Amino acid sequence: MRKYIVLLGALLMVLSSFYIMYKINQPVVGAIGNGTIAPMVWVTLIFTAIGGVFLLVFGILLFLKENKQKINREIKR
């Protein structure tokens, strides 16, 4: 169950960072305008994307660990 939650969280983090990056780069009309994007926004986006990738790798490792344990149990029988 834990591995599914980790994978879901990883996918949400990566997809949300791409969505936010897409929304930031859209042209804005009106009083808001197209001002410069604060560096802190980019730092947050990058760390979110990197965290999502690390969680994705961790989730895949959890799946591989479980498969390895299943194979070892079958061999011992």
mmCIF file of N, CA and C in Angstrom:
data_model
loop_
_atom_site.group_PDB
_atom_site.id
_atom_site.type_symbol
_atom_site.label_atom_id
_atom_site.label_comp_id
_atom_site.label_asym_id
_atom_site.label_seq_id
_atom_site.Cartn_x
_atom_site.Cartn_y
_atom_site.Cartn_z
ATOM 1 N N MET A 1 0.828 -1.193 0.000
ATOM 2 C CA MET A 1 0.000 0.000 0.000
ATOM 3 C C MET A 1 0.874 1.259 0.000
ATOM 4 N N ARG A 2 1.987 1.190 0.739
ATOM 5 C CA ARG A 2 2.854 2.351 0.851
ATOM 6 C C ARG A 2 3.441 2.731 -0.508
ATOM 7 N N LYS A 3 3.790 1.724 -1.294
ATOM 8 C CA LYS A 3 4.423 2.007 -2.586
ATOM 9 C C LYS A 3 3.473 2.726 -3.535
ATOM 10 N N TYR A 4 2.189 2.420 -3.455
ATOM 11 C CA TYR A 4 1.222 3.103 -4.315
ATOM 12 C C TYR A 4 1.068 4.567 -3.904
ATOM 13 N N ILE A 5 1.088 4.822 -2.616
ATOM 14 C CA ILE A 5 0.982 6.198 -2.131
ATOM 15 C C ILE A 5 2.210 6.999 -2.540
ATOM 16 N N VAL A 6 3.380 6.373 -2.439
ATOM 17 C CA VAL A 6 4.616 7.048 -2.840
ATOM 18 C C VAL A 6 4.584 7.370 -4.332
ATOM 19 N N LEU A 7 4.162 6.418 -5.150
ATOM 20 C CA LEU A 7 4.095 6.664 -6.594
ATOM 21 C C LEU A 7 3.064 7.735 -6.945
ATOM 22 N N LEU A 8 1.924 7.708 -6.283
ATOM 23 C CA LEU A 8 0.909 8.725 -6.532
ATOM 24 C C LEU A 8 1.419 10.106 -6.136
ATOM 25 N N GLY A 9 2.067 10.190 -4.980
ATOM 26 C CA GLY A 9 2.637 11.466 -4.551
ATOM 27 C C GLY A 9 3.700 11.971 -5.508
ATOM 28 N N ALA A 10 4.523 11.052 -6.003
ATOM 29 C CA ALA A 10 5.573 11.436 -6.952
ATOM 30 C C ALA A 10 4.969 11.978 -8.240
ATOM 31 N N LEU A 11 3.979 11.290 -8.753
ATOM 32 C CA LEU A 11 3.345 11.750 -9.989
ATOM 33 C C LEU A 11 2.654 13.097 -9.796
ATOM 34 N N LEU A 12 2.000 13.277 -8.655
ATOM 35 C CA LEU A 12 1.348 14.562 -8.390
ATOM 36 C C LEU A 12 2.365 15.692 -8.283
ATOM 37 N N MET A 13 3.497 15.424 -7.635
ATOM 38 C CA MET A 13 4.521 16.461 -7.500
ATOM 39 C C MET A 13 5.104 16.850 -8.856
ATOM 40 N N VAL A 14 5.414 15.873 -9.669
ATOM 41 C CA VAL A 14 6.013 16.160 -10.974
ATOM 42 C C VAL A 14 5.001 16.853 -11.881
ATOM 43 N N LEU A 15 3.787 16.337 -11.924
ATOM 44 C CA LEU A 15 2.769 16.944 -12.791
ATOM 45 C C LEU A 15 2.397 18.354 -12.334
ATOM 46 N N SER A 16 2.312 18.566 -11.018
ATOM 47 C CA SER A 16 1.970 19.904 -10.535
ATOM 48 C C SER A 16 3.076 20.902 -10.846
ATOM 49 N N SER A 17 4.330 20.477 -10.766
ATOM 50 C CA SER A 17 5.416 21.408 -11.100
ATOM 51 C C SER A 17 5.386 21.771 -12.584
ATOM 52 N N PHE A 18 5.083 20.797 -13.457
ATOM 53 C CA PHE A 18 4.970 21.116 -14.881
ATOM 54 C C PHE A 18 3.765 22.017 -15.157
ATOM 55 N N TYR A 19 2.658 21.777 -14.469
ATOM 56 C CA TYR A 19 1.470 22.611 -14.664
ATOM 57 C C TYR A 19 1.736 24.044 -14.210
ATOM 58 N N ILE A 20 2.380 24.193 -13.067
ATOM 59 C CA ILE A 20 2.676 25.537 -12.565
ATOM 60 C C ILE A 20 3.639 26.253 -13.510
ATOM 61 N N MET A 21 4.623 25.523 -14.033
ATOM 62 C CA MET A 21 5.554 26.123 -14.986
ATOM 63 C C MET A 21 4.815 26.569 -16.251
ATOM 64 N N TYR A 22 3.849 25.772 -16.679
ATOM 65 C CA TYR A 22 3.038 26.137 -17.844
ATOM 66 C C TYR A 22 2.222 27.394 -17.553
ATOM 67 N N LYS A 23 1.596 27.446 -16.384
ATOM 68 C CA LYS A 23 0.754 28.595 -16.039
ATOM 69 C C LYS A 23 1.575 29.869 -15.859
ATOM 70 N N ILE A 24 2.778 29.746 -15.339
ATOM 71 C CA ILE A 24 3.621 30.926 -15.139
ATOM 72 C C ILE A 24 4.003 31.546 -16.483
ATOM 73 N N ASN A 25 4.245 30.727 -17.468
ATOM 74 C CA ASN A 25 4.710 31.224 -18.762
ATOM 75 C C ASN A 25 3.587 31.664 -19.691
ATOM 76 N N GLN A 26 2.341 31.603 -19.255
ATOM 77 C CA GLN A 26 1.225 32.085 -20.062
ATOM 78 C C GLN A 26 1.199 33.613 -20.026
ATOM 79 N N PRO A 27 0.906 34.257 -21.146
ATOM 80 C CA PRO A 27 0.821 35.716 -21.140
ATOM 81 C C PRO A 27 -0.373 36.186 -20.312
ATOM 82 N N VAL A 28 -0.145 37.235 -19.552
ATOM 83 C CA VAL A 28 -1.185 37.774 -18.677
ATOM 84 C C VAL A 28 -1.525 39.180 -19.161
ATOM 85 N N VAL A 29 -2.820 39.492 -19.198
ATOM 86 C CA VAL A 29 -3.280 40.777 -19.690
ATOM 87 C C VAL A 29 -3.883 41.553 -18.529
ATOM 88 N N GLY A 30 -3.749 42.851 -18.575
ATOM 89 C CA GLY A 30 -4.393 43.680 -17.580
ATOM 90 C C GLY A 30 -3.402 44.282 -16.604
ATOM 91 N N ALA A 31 -3.904 44.573 -15.419
ATOM 92 C CA ALA A 31 -3.093 45.253 -14.412
ATOM 93 C C ALA A 31 -1.926 44.392 -13.931
ATOM 94 N N ILE A 32 -2.080 43.072 -14.006
ATOM 95 C CA ILE A 32 -1.008 42.195 -13.531
ATOM 96 C C ILE A 32 0.162 42.247 -14.498
ATOM 97 N N GLY A 33 -0.106 42.093 -15.771
ATOM 98 C CA GLY A 33 0.930 42.181 -16.792
ATOM 99 C C GLY A 33 1.900 41.023 -16.766
ATOM 100 N N ASN A 34 2.928 41.132 -17.577
ATOM 101 C CA ASN A 34 3.960 40.104 -17.670
ATOM 102 C C ASN A 34 5.224 40.581 -16.972
ATOM 103 N N GLY A 35 5.181 40.692 -15.691
ATOM 104 C CA GLY A 35 6.358 41.087 -14.932
ATOM 105 C C GLY A 35 7.353 39.949 -14.839
ATOM 106 N N THR A 36 8.449 40.225 -14.189
ATOM 107 C CA THR A 36 9.454 39.174 -14.019
ATOM 108 C C THR A 36 8.977 38.176 -12.967
ATOM 109 N N ILE A 37 9.433 36.961 -13.118
ATOM 110 C CA ILE A 37 9.072 35.902 -12.177
ATOM 111 C C ILE A 37 10.125 35.874 -11.082
ATOM 112 N N ALA A 38 9.678 35.886 -9.849
ATOM 113 C CA ALA A 38 10.595 35.912 -8.710
ATOM 114 C C ALA A 38 11.454 34.647 -8.687
ATOM 115 N N PRO A 39 12.711 34.772 -8.293
ATOM 116 C CA PRO A 39 13.593 33.595 -8.237
ATOM 117 C C PRO A 39 13.091 32.522 -7.268
ATOM 118 N N MET A 40 12.403 32.927 -6.227
ATOM 119 C CA MET A 40 11.909 31.946 -5.256
ATOM 120 C C MET A 40 10.885 31.004 -5.891
ATOM 121 N N VAL A 41 10.143 31.487 -6.858
ATOM 122 C CA VAL A 41 9.180 30.633 -7.553
ATOM 123 C C VAL A 41 9.914 29.537 -8.313
ATOM 124 N N TRP A 42 11.004 29.906 -8.982
ATOM 125 C CA TRP A 42 11.775 28.912 -9.727
ATOM 126 C C TRP A 42 12.425 27.902 -8.793
ATOM 127 N N VAL A 43 12.920 28.379 -7.666
ATOM 128 C CA VAL A 43 13.533 27.467 -6.692
ATOM 129 C C VAL A 43 12.502 26.465 -6.191
ATOM 130 N N THR A 44 11.316 26.942 -5.885
ATOM 131 C CA THR A 44 10.255 26.056 -5.409
ATOM 132 C C THR A 44 9.868 25.032 -6.478
ATOM 133 N N LEU A 45 9.735 25.482 -7.711
ATOM 134 C CA LEU A 45 9.397 24.565 -8.805
ATOM 135 C C LEU A 45 10.468 23.502 -9.006
ATOM 136 N N ILE A 46 11.714 23.916 -8.980
ATOM 137 C CA ILE A 46 12.809 22.967 -9.206
ATOM 138 C C ILE A 46 12.874 21.948 -8.080
ATOM 139 N N PHE A 47 12.754 22.404 -6.830
ATOM 140 C CA PHE A 47 12.806 21.466 -5.711
ATOM 141 C C PHE A 47 11.610 20.521 -5.700
ATOM 142 N N THR A 48 10.455 21.011 -6.111
ATOM 143 C CA THR A 48 9.285 20.138 -6.194
ATOM 144 C C THR A 48 9.480 19.070 -7.265
ATOM 145 N N ALA A 49 10.000 19.463 -8.408
ATOM 146 C CA ALA A 49 10.236 18.495 -9.485
ATOM 147 C C ALA A 49 11.299 17.476 -9.081
ATOM 148 N N ILE A 50 12.377 17.934 -8.459
ATOM 149 C CA ILE A 50 13.434 17.016 -8.018
ATOM 150 C C ILE A 50 12.910 16.071 -6.947
ATOM 151 N N GLY A 51 12.126 16.598 -6.013
ATOM 152 C CA GLY A 51 11.527 15.738 -4.985
ATOM 153 C C GLY A 51 10.604 14.699 -5.586
ATOM 154 N N GLY A 52 9.840 15.094 -6.591
ATOM 155 C CA GLY A 52 8.960 14.143 -7.263
ATOM 156 C C GLY A 52 9.728 13.045 -7.973
ATOM 157 N N VAL A 53 10.842 13.407 -8.595
ATOM 158 C CA VAL A 53 11.661 12.402 -9.276
ATOM 159 C C VAL A 53 12.267 11.438 -8.260
ATOM 160 N N PHE A 54 12.759 11.964 -7.134
ATOM 161 C CA PHE A 54 13.308 11.090 -6.096
ATOM 162 C C PHE A 54 12.237 10.161 -5.530
ATOM 163 N N LEU A 55 11.036 10.684 -5.322
ATOM 164 C CA LEU A 55 9.950 9.827 -4.842
ATOM 165 C C LEU A 55 9.586 8.766 -5.872
ATOM 166 N N LEU A 56 9.634 9.118 -7.139
ATOM 167 C CA LEU A 56 9.354 8.149 -8.195
ATOM 168 C C LEU A 56 10.382 7.018 -8.182
ATOM 169 N N VAL A 57 11.645 7.368 -8.036
ATOM 170 C CA VAL A 57 12.699 6.350 -7.957
ATOM 171 C C VAL A 57 12.508 5.488 -6.716
ATOM 172 N N PHE A 58 12.165 6.109 -5.593
ATOM 173 C CA PHE A 58 11.938 5.367 -4.355
ATOM 174 C C PHE A 58 10.763 4.405 -4.502
ATOM 175 N N GLY A 59 9.690 4.848 -5.140
ATOM 176 C CA GLY A 59 8.540 3.973 -5.363
ATOM 177 C C GLY A 59 8.879 2.792 -6.255
ATOM 178 N N ILE A 60 9.667 3.044 -7.291
ATOM 179 C CA ILE A 60 10.089 1.948 -8.168
ATOM 180 C C ILE A 60 10.960 0.966 -7.401
ATOM 181 N N LEU A 61 11.848 1.478 -6.547
ATOM 182 C CA LEU A 61 12.683 0.596 -5.728
ATOM 183 C C LEU A 61 11.838 -0.249 -4.775
ATOM 184 N N LEU A 62 10.758 0.322 -4.253
ATOM 185 C CA LEU A 62 9.866 -0.460 -3.393
ATOM 186 C C LEU A 62 9.216 -1.598 -4.171
ATOM 187 N N PHE A 63 8.801 -1.334 -5.395
ATOM 188 C CA PHE A 63 8.228 -2.391 -6.232
ATOM 189 C C PHE A 63 9.251 -3.485 -6.519
ATOM 190 N N LEU A 64 10.477 -3.087 -6.844
ATOM 191 C CA LEU A 64 11.522 -4.066 -7.134
ATOM 192 C C LEU A 64 11.868 -4.896 -5.904
ATOM 193 N N LYS A 65 11.880 -4.260 -4.743
ATOM 194 C CA LYS A 65 12.181 -4.976 -3.501
ATOM 195 C C LYS A 65 11.117 -6.027 -3.218
ATOM 196 N N GLU A 66 9.855 -5.668 -3.416
ATOM 197 C CA GLU A 66 8.770 -6.621 -3.178
ATOM 198 C C GLU A 66 8.852 -7.796 -4.153
ATOM 199 N N ASN A 67 9.137 -7.504 -5.415
ATOM 200 C CA ASN A 67 9.261 -8.581 -6.405
ATOM 201 C C ASN A 67 10.417 -9.508 -6.068
ATOM 202 N N LYS A 68 11.515 -8.939 -5.603
ATOM 203 C CA LYS A 68 12.669 -9.753 -5.226
ATOM 204 C C LYS A 68 12.328 -10.650 -4.034
ATOM 205 N N GLN A 69 11.583 -10.119 -3.062
ATOM 206 C CA GLN A 69 11.178 -10.917 -1.903
ATOM 207 C C GLN A 69 10.240 -12.043 -2.320
ATOM 208 N N LYS A 70 9.339 -11.782 -3.258
ATOM 209 C CA LYS A 70 8.437 -12.833 -3.742
ATOM 210 C C LYS A 70 9.217 -13.944 -4.430
ATOM 211 N N ILE A 71 10.191 -13.568 -5.228
ATOM 212 C CA ILE A 71 11.005 -14.568 -5.926
ATOM 213 C C ILE A 71 11.796 -15.397 -4.925
ATOM 214 N N ASN A 72 12.366 -14.758 -3.910
ATOM 215 C CA ASN A 72 13.132 -15.485 -2.893
ATOM 216 C C ASN A 72 12.243 -16.450 -2.110
ATOM 217 N N ARG A 73 11.008 -16.045 -1.821
ATOM 218 C CA ARG A 73 10.088 -16.938 -1.105
ATOM 219 C C ARG A 73 9.735 -18.150 -1.957
ATOM 220 N N GLU A 74 9.553 -17.931 -3.259
ATOM 221 C CA GLU A 74 9.220 -19.045 -4.151
ATOM 222 C C GLU A 74 10.398 -19.999 -4.313
ATOM 223 N N ILE A 75 11.602 -19.482 -4.300
ATOM 224 C CA ILE A 75 12.786 -20.334 -4.431
ATOM 225 C C ILE A 75 12.963 -21.198 -3.188
ATOM 226 N N LYS A 76 12.673 -20.662 -2.015
ATOM 227 C CA LYS A 76 12.849 -21.401 -0.764
ATOM 228 C C LYS A 76 11.850 -22.538 -0.624
ATOM 229 N N ARG A 77 10.759 -22.491 -1.340
ATOM 230 C CA ARG A 77 9.750 -23.552 -1.242
ATOM 231 C C ARG A 77 10.210 -24.753 -1.917
#
